[in-house]
Tab-separated table of N, CA and C in Angstrom:
chain	number	residue	atom	x	y	z
A	32	MET	N	13.810	18.738	40.670
A	32	MET	CA	14.447	18.034	40.106
A	32	MET	C	15.266	17.055	41.153
A	33	ALA	N	15.269	15.486	40.486
A	33	ALA	CA	15.382	14.286	40.944
A	33	ALA	C	16.642	14.273	41.621
A	34	LYS	N	16.940	13.720	42.840
A	34	LYS	CA	17.854	13.845	43.659
A	34	LYS	C	18.418	12.226	43.376
A	35	LEU	N	19.761	12.336	43.188
A	35	LEU	CA	20.295	10.965	43.118
A	35	LEU	C	21.435	10.422	43.921
A	36	ALA	N	21.571	9.469	44.420
A	36	ALA	CA	22.593	9.099	45.243
A	36	ALA	C	24.163	9.751	44.933
A	37	PRO	N	24.858	9.736	45.946
A	37	PRO	CA	26.305	10.694	45.179
A	37	PRO	C	27.287	9.280	44.652
A	38	SER	N	27.795	9.806	43.757
A	38	SER	CA	28.621	9.075	42.917
A	38	SER	C	29.713	8.417	43.877
A	39	THR	N	30.519	9.443	44.340
A	39	THR	CA	31.762	9.322	45.823
A	39	THR	C	31.252	9.723	46.699
A	40	PRO	N	31.517	8.783	47.911
A	40	PRO	CA	31.580	9.090	49.129
A	40	PRO	C	31.845	10.286	49.613
A	41	ASN	N	32.321	11.063	49.328
A	41	ASN	CA	32.769	12.356	49.634
A	41	ASN	C	32.018	13.645	49.415
A	42	GLN	N	31.221	13.165	48.558
A	42	GLN	CA	30.111	14.571	47.937
A	42	GLN	C	29.123	14.348	48.429
A	43	ASP	N	28.417	15.808	48.407
A	43	ASP	CA	27.349	15.928	49.585
A	43	ASP	C	25.947	15.310	48.743
A	44	PRO	N	25.205	14.298	49.280
A	44	PRO	CA	24.117	13.845	48.658
A	44	PRO	C	23.035	15.061	48.254
A	45	GLU	N	22.742	16.374	48.781
A	45	GLU	CA	22.096	17.144	48.486
A	45	GLU	C	22.893	18.165	47.709
A	46	MET	N	23.898	18.300	46.830
A	46	MET	CA	24.432	18.404	45.697
A	46	MET	C	24.490	17.832	44.542
A	47	VAL	N	24.004	16.623	44.365
A	47	VAL	CA	23.988	15.844	43.067
A	47	VAL	C	22.976	15.901	42.494
A	48	TYR	N	22.498	16.327	41.092
A	48	TYR	CA	21.259	16.249	40.435
A	48	TYR	C	21.499	15.717	39.257
A	49	ARG	N	20.239	15.176	38.751
A	49	ARG	CA	20.234	14.935	37.615
A	49	ARG	C	20.290	15.259	36.683
A	50	LEU	N	21.061	15.579	35.260
A	50	LEU	CA	20.947	16.287	33.918
A	50	LEU	C	20.057	15.972	33.366
A	51	PRO	N	19.158	17.311	32.853
A	51	PRO	CA	17.980	16.706	31.922
A	51	PRO	C	18.824	16.560	30.280
A	52	LEU	N	18.048	15.439	30.135
A	52	LEU	CA	18.341	14.903	28.369
A	52	LEU	C	18.440	15.934	27.518
A	53	VAL	N	19.389	16.057	26.689
A	53	VAL	CA	19.625	17.179	25.894
A	53	VAL	C	18.809	16.475	24.311
A	54	GLY	N	19.561	15.249	24.205
A	54	GLY	CA	19.398	14.751	22.604
A	54	GLY	C	17.949	14.622	22.138
A	55	LYS	N	17.823	14.323	21.232
A	55	LYS	CA	16.505	14.502	20.429
A	55	LYS	C	16.108	13.083	19.865
A	56	GLY	N	16.835	11.981	20.189
A	56	GLY	CA	16.758	10.475	20.159
A	56	GLY	C	17.808	9.967	18.899
A	57	GLY	N	17.460	8.659	18.879
A	57	GLY	CA	18.421	8.109	18.025
A	57	GLY	C	18.130	8.103	16.309
A	58	LYS	N	18.726	7.215	15.347
A	58	LYS	CA	18.536	7.108	14.119
A	58	LYS	C	16.962	7.217	13.708
A	59	ASN	N	16.027	6.818	14.566
A	59	ASN	CA	14.906	6.454	13.979
A	59	ASN	C	14.133	8.037	14.042
A	60	ARG	N	14.316	8.598	14.473
A	60	ARG	CA	14.004	10.162	14.525
A	60	ARG	C	13.705	10.762	13.305
A	61	ARG	N	15.120	10.155	12.646
A	61	ARG	CA	15.090	10.791	11.226
A	61	ARG	C	14.299	10.247	10.276
A	62	ARG	N	14.054	8.791	10.735
A	62	ARG	CA	12.843	7.997	9.710
A	62	ARG	C	11.686	8.329	9.459
A	63	GLY	N	11.263	9.591	9.704
A	63	GLY	CA	9.814	10.105	9.828
A	63	GLY	C	9.490	9.961	8.088
A	64	LYS	N	8.159	9.952	8.466
A	64	LYS	CA	7.495	9.803	7.037
A	64	LYS	C	7.443	11.158	6.221
A	65	ASN	N	8.109	11.194	4.885
A	65	ASN	CA	7.972	12.777	4.573
A	65	ASN	C	7.306	12.507	3.405
A	66	GLU	N	6.267	13.090	3.427
A	66	GLU	CA	4.992	13.181	2.741
A	66	GLU	C	5.403	14.030	1.483
A	67	ASN	N	5.242	13.709	0.320
A	67	ASN	CA	5.279	14.557	-1.040
A	67	ASN	C	4.381	14.268	-1.700
A	68	GLU	N	3.345	13.823	-1.593
A	68	GLU	CA	1.700	13.294	-2.018
A	68	GLU	C	1.279	14.786	-2.583
A	69	SER	N	1.314	15.765	-2.150
A	69	SER	CA	0.987	17.114	-2.559
A	69	SER	C	1.392	17.607	-4.011
A	70	GLU	N	2.735	17.342	-3.868
A	70	GLU	CA	2.900	17.702	-5.436
A	70	GLU	C	2.824	16.767	-6.391
A	71	LYS	N	2.102	17.214	-8.082
A	71	LYS	CA	1.717	16.599	-8.869
A	71	LYS	C	2.955	15.842	-9.632
A	72	ARG	N	2.939	14.778	-10.197
A	72	ARG	CA	4.174	14.225	-10.740
A	72	ARG	C	3.444	13.851	-12.447
A	73	GLU	N	4.398	14.099	-13.147
A	73	GLU	CA	4.047	13.761	-14.313
A	73	GLU	C	3.208	12.306	-14.807
A	74	LEU	N	2.211	12.245	-15.439
A	74	LEU	CA	1.744	11.169	-15.727
A	74	LEU	C	2.592	9.775	-16.587
A	75	VAL	N	3.175	9.003	-16.325
A	75	VAL	CA	4.171	8.030	-16.999
A	75	VAL	C	2.888	7.003	-18.025
A	76	PHE	N	3.108	6.723	-19.134
A	76	PHE	CA	2.298	5.846	-19.773
A	76	PHE	C	3.255	4.537	-20.439
A	77	LYS	N	2.841	3.495	-20.620
A	77	LYS	CA	3.247	2.092	-20.940
A	77	LYS	C	4.373	2.385	-22.155
A	78	GLU	N	5.194	1.969	-22.243
A	78	GLU	CA	6.135	1.688	-23.277
A	78	GLU	C	6.077	0.358	-23.813
A	79	ASP	N	6.942	-0.212	-24.599
A	79	ASP	CA	7.284	-1.138	-25.618
A	79	ASP	C	7.911	-2.286	-24.199
A	80	GLY	N	7.226	-3.225	-24.032
A	80	GLY	CA	7.720	-4.425	-22.991
A	80	GLY	C	7.094	-3.946	-21.645
A	81	GLN	N	6.537	-3.035	-21.604
A	81	GLN	CA	5.844	-2.644	-20.338
A	81	GLN	C	4.193	-3.075	-20.682
A	82	GLU	N	3.704	-3.185	-19.171
A	82	GLU	CA	2.406	-3.767	-18.979
A	82	GLU	C	1.683	-2.810	-17.673
A	83	TYR	N	0.185	-2.510	-17.906
A	83	TYR	CA	-0.596	-2.250	-16.564
A	83	TYR	C	-1.030	-3.359	-16.006
A	84	ALA	N	-0.663	-3.258	-14.851
A	84	ALA	CA	-1.859	-4.850	-13.762
A	84	ALA	C	-2.117	-3.928	-12.576
A	85	GLN	N	-2.797	-5.041	-12.281
A	85	GLN	CA	-3.688	-4.545	-10.684
A	85	GLN	C	-3.305	-5.915	-9.468
A	86	VAL	N	-2.705	-5.274	-8.500
A	86	VAL	CA	-1.951	-6.434	-7.578
A	86	VAL	C	-3.503	-7.260	-7.035
A	87	ILE	N	-3.240	-8.344	-7.093
A	87	ILE	CA	-4.368	-9.430	-6.846
A	87	ILE	C	-3.837	-9.817	-5.280
A	88	LYS	N	-2.470	-10.218	-4.652
A	88	LYS	CA	-1.963	-10.639	-3.823
A	88	LYS	C	-0.841	-10.249	-3.218
A	89	MET	N	-0.316	-9.880	-2.192
A	89	MET	CA	0.860	-9.722	-2.016
A	89	MET	C	1.233	-10.731	-1.323
A	90	LEU	N	2.586	-11.448	-1.806
A	90	LEU	CA	3.422	-12.452	-0.941
A	90	LEU	C	4.381	-12.496	-0.285
A	91	GLY	N	5.042	-11.228	-0.059
A	91	GLY	CA	6.093	-10.741	0.599
A	91	GLY	C	7.602	-11.015	-0.019
A	92	ASN	N	8.313	-10.377	0.848
A	92	ASN	CA	9.641	-10.952	0.248
A	92	ASN	C	9.865	-9.817	-0.907
A	93	GLY	N	9.152	-9.062	-0.945
A	93	GLY	CA	9.547	-8.166	-2.446
A	93	GLY	C	9.007	-8.491	-3.785
A	94	ARG	N	7.670	-9.449	-3.430
A	94	ARG	CA	7.090	-9.767	-4.555
A	94	ARG	C	5.351	-9.874	-4.293
A	95	LEU	N	4.690	-9.701	-5.309
A	95	LEU	CA	3.505	-9.820	-5.630
A	95	LEU	C	2.922	-10.607	-6.376
A	96	GLU	N	1.461	-10.867	-6.553
A	96	GLU	CA	0.896	-11.488	-7.529
A	96	GLU	C	-0.023	-10.485	-8.313
A	97	ALA	N	-0.057	-10.255	-9.867
A	97	ALA	CA	-0.517	-9.468	-10.803
A	97	ALA	C	-1.419	-9.447	-11.587
A	98	MET	N	-2.358	-8.969	-11.913
A	98	MET	CA	-3.378	-9.464	-13.128
A	98	MET	C	-3.119	-8.054	-14.074
A	99	CYS	N	-2.011	-8.861	-15.454
A	99	CYS	CA	-2.198	-7.654	-15.844
A	99	CYS	C	-3.201	-7.435	-17.073
A	100	PHE	N	-3.230	-6.193	-17.625
A	100	PHE	CA	-4.758	-6.402	-18.356
A	100	PHE	C	-4.662	-6.645	-19.570
A	101	ASP	N	-3.523	-7.475	-20.178
A	101	ASP	CA	-3.022	-8.206	-21.289
A	101	ASP	C	-3.771	-9.667	-21.213
A	102	GLY	N	-4.242	-9.747	-19.987
A	102	GLY	CA	-4.928	-11.303	-19.689
A	102	GLY	C	-4.192	-12.151	-19.040
A	103	VAL	N	-2.816	-11.735	-18.736
A	103	VAL	CA	-1.938	-12.962	-18.133
A	103	VAL	C	-2.038	-12.441	-16.630
A	104	LYS	N	-1.855	-13.611	-15.264
A	104	LYS	CA	-1.575	-13.262	-14.220
A	104	LYS	C	-0.027	-13.210	-14.116
A	105	ARG	N	0.849	-12.601	-13.219
A	105	ARG	CA	2.427	-12.678	-13.262
A	105	ARG	C	2.680	-12.899	-12.139
A	106	LEU	N	3.992	-13.009	-11.767
A	106	LEU	CA	4.453	-13.270	-10.593
A	106	LEU	C	5.262	-11.700	-10.640
A	107	CYS	N	5.413	-10.709	-9.589
A	107	CYS	CA	6.441	-9.794	-9.949
A	107	CYS	C	7.449	-9.301	-8.587
A	108	HIS	N	7.766	-8.991	-9.214
A	108	HIS	CA	9.135	-8.612	-8.000
A	108	HIS	C	9.297	-6.946	-7.690
A	109	ILE	N	9.047	-6.214	-6.607
A	109	ILE	CA	9.549	-5.173	-6.480
A	109	ILE	C	10.615	-4.476	-6.582
A	110	ARG	N	10.935	-3.638	-7.199
A	110	ARG	CA	12.554	-3.311	-7.744
A	110	ARG	C	12.958	-2.586	-6.519
A	111	GLY	N	14.120	-2.689	-6.265
A	111	GLY	CA	15.031	-1.856	-4.991
A	111	GLY	C	14.666	-0.439	-4.657
A	112	LYS	N	14.271	0.183	-5.699
A	112	LYS	CA	13.956	1.949	-5.384
A	112	LYS	C	12.823	2.085	-4.872
A	113	LEU	N	11.823	0.695	-5.186
A	113	LEU	CA	10.611	1.064	-4.781
A	113	LEU	C	10.240	0.641	-3.033
A	114	ARG	N	11.343	-0.665	-2.952
A	114	ARG	CA	11.118	-1.117	-1.616
A	114	ARG	C	11.341	-0.488	-0.404
A	115	LYS	N	10.606	-0.606	0.371
A	115	LYS	CA	10.495	0.282	1.660
A	115	LYS	C	10.032	1.578	1.748
A	116	LYS	N	10.228	2.184	0.322
A	116	LYS	CA	9.866	3.564	-0.132
A	116	LYS	C	8.495	3.882	-0.470
A	117	VAL	N	7.847	2.995	-1.410
A	117	VAL	CA	6.865	3.072	-1.803
A	117	VAL	C	5.805	1.632	-1.208
A	118	TRP	N	4.795	1.890	-0.703
A	118	TRP	CA	4.182	0.839	0.054
A	118	TRP	C	2.895	0.796	-1.300
A	119	ILE	N	3.089	-0.742	-1.476
A	119	ILE	CA	2.103	-1.377	-2.392
A	119	ILE	C	0.899	-2.465	-1.848
A	120	ASN	N	-0.305	-2.200	-1.926
A	120	ASN	CA	-1.069	-2.726	-1.605
A	120	ASN	C	-1.990	-3.665	-2.382
A	121	THR	N	-3.013	-4.720	-1.975
A	121	THR	CA	-3.824	-5.126	-2.861
A	121	THR	C	-4.654	-4.382	-4.108
A	122	SER	N	-5.178	-4.727	-5.072
A	122	SER	CA	-5.850	-3.608	-5.760
A	122	SER	C	-5.183	-2.358	-6.012
A	123	ASP	N	-4.025	-1.846	-5.981
A	123	ASP	CA	-3.297	-1.129	-6.694
A	123	ASP	C	-3.195	-0.749	-7.917
A	124	ILE	N	-2.709	-0.447	-8.770
A	124	ILE	CA	-2.696	-0.279	-10.125
A	124	ILE	C	-1.104	-0.275	-10.254
A	125	ILE	N	-0.547	-0.451	-10.820
A	125	ILE	CA	1.058	-0.611	-11.101
A	125	ILE	C	1.273	-0.700	-12.815
A	126	LEU	N	2.747	-0.315	-13.058
A	126	LEU	CA	3.533	-0.401	-14.114
A	126	LEU	C	4.553	-1.651	-14.155
A	127	VAL	N	4.516	-2.706	-14.806
A	127	VAL	CA	5.193	-3.714	-15.027
A	127	VAL	C	6.086	-3.721	-15.879
A	128	GLY	N	7.443	-4.293	-15.969
A	128	GLY	CA	7.946	-4.274	-17.132
A	128	GLY	C	8.333	-5.659	-17.569
A	129	LEU	N	7.752	-6.280	-18.438
A	129	LEU	CA	7.761	-7.717	-18.547
A	129	LEU	C	9.042	-8.056	-19.220
A	130	ARG	N	9.503	-9.186	-18.961
A	130	ARG	CA	10.760	-10.044	-19.106
A	130	ARG	C	10.764	-11.166	-20.543
A	131	ASP	N	11.688	-10.544	-21.222
A	131	ASP	CA	11.889	-11.328	-22.575
A	131	ASP	C	11.954	-12.697	-22.418
A	132	TYR	N	12.583	-13.398	-21.688
A	132	TYR	CA	12.904	-14.711	-21.191
A	132	TYR	C	11.614	-15.467	-20.591
A	133	GLN	N	10.907	-15.214	-19.694
A	133	GLN	CA	10.037	-15.069	-18.796
A	133	GLN	C	8.489	-14.442	-18.991
A	134	ASP	N	7.873	-15.160	-19.307
A	134	ASP	CA	6.317	-14.122	-19.607
A	134	ASP	C	5.602	-14.160	-18.313
A	135	ASN	N	6.045	-15.263	-17.411
A	135	ASN	CA	4.811	-15.467	-16.205
A	135	ASN	C	5.551	-14.573	-15.295
A	136	LYS	N	6.616	-13.766	-15.134
A	136	LYS	CA	7.055	-12.570	-14.589
A	136	LYS	C	7.366	-11.653	-14.988
A	137	ALA	N	7.516	-10.718	-14.191
A	137	ALA	CA	7.512	-9.226	-14.522
A	137	ALA	C	8.436	-8.477	-13.064
A	138	ASP	N	8.648	-7.080	-13.677
A	138	ASP	CA	9.277	-6.156	-12.476
A	138	ASP	C	8.373	-4.884	-12.387
A	139	VAL	N	7.908	-4.608	-11.061
A	139	VAL	CA	7.138	-3.329	-11.007
A	139	VAL	C	8.344	-2.313	-11.189
A	140	ILE	N	7.828	-1.658	-11.788
A	140	ILE	CA	8.565	-0.417	-12.013
A	140	ILE	C	8.051	1.294	-11.681
A	141	LEU	N	6.848	1.079	-11.539
A	141	LEU	CA	5.956	2.120	-10.766
A	141	LEU	C	4.405	1.880	-9.815
A	142	LYS	N	4.015	2.722	-9.144
A	142	LYS	CA	3.100	2.317	-8.734
A	142	LYS	C	2.282	3.577	-8.512
A	143	TYR	N	0.842	3.939	-9.425
A	143	TYR	CA	0.230	4.811	-9.638
A	143	TYR	C	-0.936	5.433	-8.495
A	144	ASN	N	-1.018	6.274	-8.200
A	144	ASN	CA	-1.934	6.501	-7.270
A	144	ASN	C	-3.375	6.254	-7.723
A	145	ALA	N	-4.305	6.695	-6.979
A	145	ALA	CA	-5.549	6.981	-7.365
A	145	ALA	C	-5.841	7.718	-8.407
A	146	ASP	N	-5.328	8.962	-8.103
A	146	ASP	CA	-5.838	10.139	-9.329
A	146	ASP	C	-5.237	9.741	-10.451
A	147	GLU	N	-3.901	9.178	-10.521
A	147	GLU	CA	-3.048	8.701	-11.721
A	147	GLU	C	-4.044	7.864	-12.800
A	148	ALA	N	-4.645	6.564	-11.630
A	148	ALA	CA	-4.918	5.828	-12.370
A	148	ALA	C	-6.731	5.854	-12.924
A	149	ARG	N	-7.207	6.838	-12.368
A	149	ARG	CA	-8.282	7.396	-12.968
A	149	ARG	C	-8.258	8.294	-14.169
A	150	SER	N	-7.147	8.717	-14.133
A	150	SER	CA	-6.669	9.392	-15.412
A	150	SER	C	-6.486	8.759	-16.081
A	151	LEU	N	-5.380	7.447	-16.364
A	151	LEU	CA	-5.154	6.130	-17.260
A	151	LEU	C	-6.298	5.986	-17.406
A	152	LYS	N	-7.065	5.774	-16.744
A	152	LYS	CA	-8.737	5.229	-17.199
A	152	LYS	C	-9.340	5.963	-18.284
A	153	ALA	N	-9.233	7.501	-17.923
A	153	ALA	CA	-10.179	8.405	-18.695
A	153	ALA	C	-9.450	8.339	-20.014
A	154	TYR	N	-8.279	8.193	-19.969
A	154	TYR	CA	-7.285	8.332	-21.374
A	154	TYR	C	-7.280	7.327	-22.114
A	155	GLY	N	-8.340	5.990	-21.545
A	155	GLY	CA	-8.275	4.812	-22.328
A	155	GLY	C	-7.044	3.733	-22.502
A	156	GLU	N	-6.249	4.218	-21.262
A	156	GLU	CA	-5.103	3.055	-21.168
A	156	GLU	C	-5.450	2.070	-20.192
A	157	LEU	N	-6.414	2.215	-19.488
A	157	LEU	CA	-6.986	0.775	-18.845
A	157	LEU	C	-8.290	0.441	-19.201
A	158	PRO	N	-8.570	-0.570	-18.915
A	158	PRO	CA	-9.877	-0.997	-19.594
A	158	PRO	C	-11.251	-0.645	-18.415
A	159	GLU	N	-12.309	-0.924	-19.290
A	159	GLU	CA	-13.425	-0.453	-18.768
A	159	GLU	C	-13.849	-1.244	-17.125
A	160	HIS	N	-13.318	-2.524	-17.161
A	160	HIS	CA	-13.412	-3.590	-16.003
A	160	HIS	C	-12.605	-3.301	-15.037
A	161	ALA	N	-11.555	-2.358	-15.331
A	161	ALA	CA	-10.830	-1.930	-14.017
A	161	ALA	C	-11.331	-1.314	-13.079
A	162	LYS	N	-11.420	-1.876	-12.060
A	162	LYS	CA	-11.641	-1.057	-10.527
A	162	LYS	C	-10.384	-0.357	-9.788
A	163	ILE	N	-10.755	1.153	-9.424
A	163	ILE	CA	-9.880	1.878	-9.089
A	163	ILE	C	-10.323	2.024	-7.531
A	164	ASN	N	-9.495	1.778	-6.659
A	164	ASN	CA	-9.580	2.212	-5.180
A	164	ASN	C	-10.542	1.214	-4.429
A	165	GLU	N	-10.555	0.243	-4.987
A	165	GLU	CA	-11.705	-0.879	-4.223
A	165	GLU	C	-10.871	-2.331	-3.987
A	166	THR	N	-11.015	-2.929	-3.066
A	166	THR	CA	-10.456	-4.404	-2.852
A	166	THR	C	-10.908	-5.333	-3.677
A	167	ASP	N	-12.215	-5.343	-4.203
A	167	ASP	CA	-12.316	-6.510	-4.848
A	167	ASP	C	-11.997	-6.196	-6.570
A	168	THR	N	-10.960	-7.162	-7.071
A	168	THR	CA	-10.198	-6.947	-8.075
A	168	THR	C	-10.672	-8.055	-9.151
A	169	PHE	N	-12.065	-8.365	-9.078
A	169	PHE	CA	-12.333	-8.977	-10.272
A	169	PHE	C	-12.869	-8.473	-11.256
A	170	GLY	N	-13.070	-9.181	-12.840
A	170	GLY	CA	-14.015	-8.337	-13.658
A	170	GLY	C	-15.424	-8.533	-13.546
A	171	PRO	N	-15.695	-7.899	-14.760
A	171	PRO	CA	-17.547	-7.831	-14.842
A	171	PRO	C	-17.949	-9.305	-14.620
A	172	GLY	N	-19.283	-9.331	-14.037
A	172	GLY	CA	-19.534	-10.644	-14.259
A	172	GLY	C	-18.934	-11.988	-13.202
A	173	ASP	N	-18.107	-11.319	-12.575
A	173	ASP	CA	-17.406	-12.577	-11.684
A	173	ASP	C	-17.962	-12.851	-10.455
A	174	ASP	N	-18.767	-11.761	-10.203
A	174	ASP	CA	-19.806	-11.951	-8.931
A	174	ASP	C	-20.694	-12.799	-8.785
A	175	ASP	N	-20.622	-13.580	-7.630
A	175	ASP	CA	-22.094	-14.793	-7.540
A	175	ASP	C	-23.073	-13.884	-7.182
A	176	GLU	N	-24.226	-14.213	-7.924
A	176	GLU	CA	-25.312	-13.331	-7.253
A	176	GLU	C	-26.146	-13.851	-6.565
A	177	ILE	N	-25.618	-13.147	-5.695
A	177	ILE	CA	-26.700	-13.995	-4.011
A	177	ILE	C	-28.120	-13.258	-4.080
A	178	GLN	N	-28.884	-14.172	-3.561
A	178	GLN	CA	-30.139	-13.387	-3.445
A	178	GLN	C	-30.506	-14.198	-2.336
A	179	PHE	N	-31.291	-13.311	-1.741
A	179	PHE	CA	-31.717	-13.903	-0.080
A	179	PHE	C	-33.105	-13.989	-0.362
A	180	ASP	N	-33.775	-14.684	0.579
A	180	ASP	CA	-35.675	-15.280	0.939
A	180	ASP	C	-35.346	-14.440	1.884
A	181	ASP	N	-36.824	-14.138	1.982
A	181	ASP	CA	-37.595	-13.153	2.672
A	181	ASP	C	-38.016	-14.091	3.638
A	182	ILE	N	-37.378	-14.604	4.693
A	182	ILE	CA	-38.283	-15.529	5.351
A	182	ILE	C	-38.786	-14.550	7.019
A	183	GLY	N	-39.892	-14.976	7.143
A	183	GLY	CA	-40.724	-14.560	8.467
A	183	GLY	C	-41.429	-13.294	7.686
A	184	ASP	N	-41.983	-12.998	9.088
A	184	ASP	CA	-43.511	-11.877	8.633
A	184	ASP	C	-42.758	-10.447	9.083
A	185	ASP	N	-42.754	-9.698	8.506
A	185	ASP	CA	-42.535	-8.338	8.701
A	185	ASP	C	-43.035	-7.701	9.779
A	186	ASP	N	-44.397	-7.618	9.283
A	186	ASP	CA	-45.566	-6.967	9.652
A	186	ASP	C	-45.559	-7.203	11.855
A	187	GLU	N	-44.504	-7.792	12.246
A	187	GLU	CA	-44.436	-8.503	13.782
A	187	GLU	C	-44.738	-6.967	14.495
A	188	ASP	N	-45.362	-7.020	15.560
A	188	ASP	CA	-45.684	-5.902	16.351
A	188	ASP	C	-44.389	-6.205	17.497
A	189	ILE	N	-43.622	-4.987	17.904
A	189	ILE	CA	-42.832	-5.322	19.215
A	189	ILE	C	-43.262	-5.420	20.122
A	190	ASP	N	-44.673	-5.586	20.557
A	190	ASP	CA	-45.165	-5.994	21.777
A	190	ASP	C	-45.693	-7.341	21.708
A	191	ASP	N	-45.706	-8.048	21.033
A	191	ASP	CA	-46.105	-9.344	20.675
A	191	ASP	C	-44.401	-10.360	20.781
A	192	ILE	N	-43.252	-9.690	21.166
A	192	ILE	CA	-42.258	-10.462	21.436
A	192	ILE	C	-42.126	-10.684	22.950
């Protein structure tokens, strides 16, 4: 054990020892990530006033830009229950609640994981062009068909270099 200098002049320097730390850390120790991914939850379908969407861009401050599958791009607000608990990324499939008074804004109700999104697509709830678990969020035919020209001779020998 490490020896410390005596706290008072009358104590013998050989008798003072550092006590071992007994605590387990502060409040951050209790904030560990609790994984509940393994248990299955019931698949939630959309109701009136709700729409499926795919996240296009994270804007920060609890907001994101999403392309709803009804063809409208909306600014979405992540509600308090999901904030800091459910992490939403670009190209995730979400369920949004539409606003009666603002058509271009919505509120995020639920984030679907990849398995749930595949199930929704299999049930026909999501359109066929919806891409799941991919970073590219464009629809069909949006890709720039890039063609490369073959420049140079493929028959080059390594000894000629």
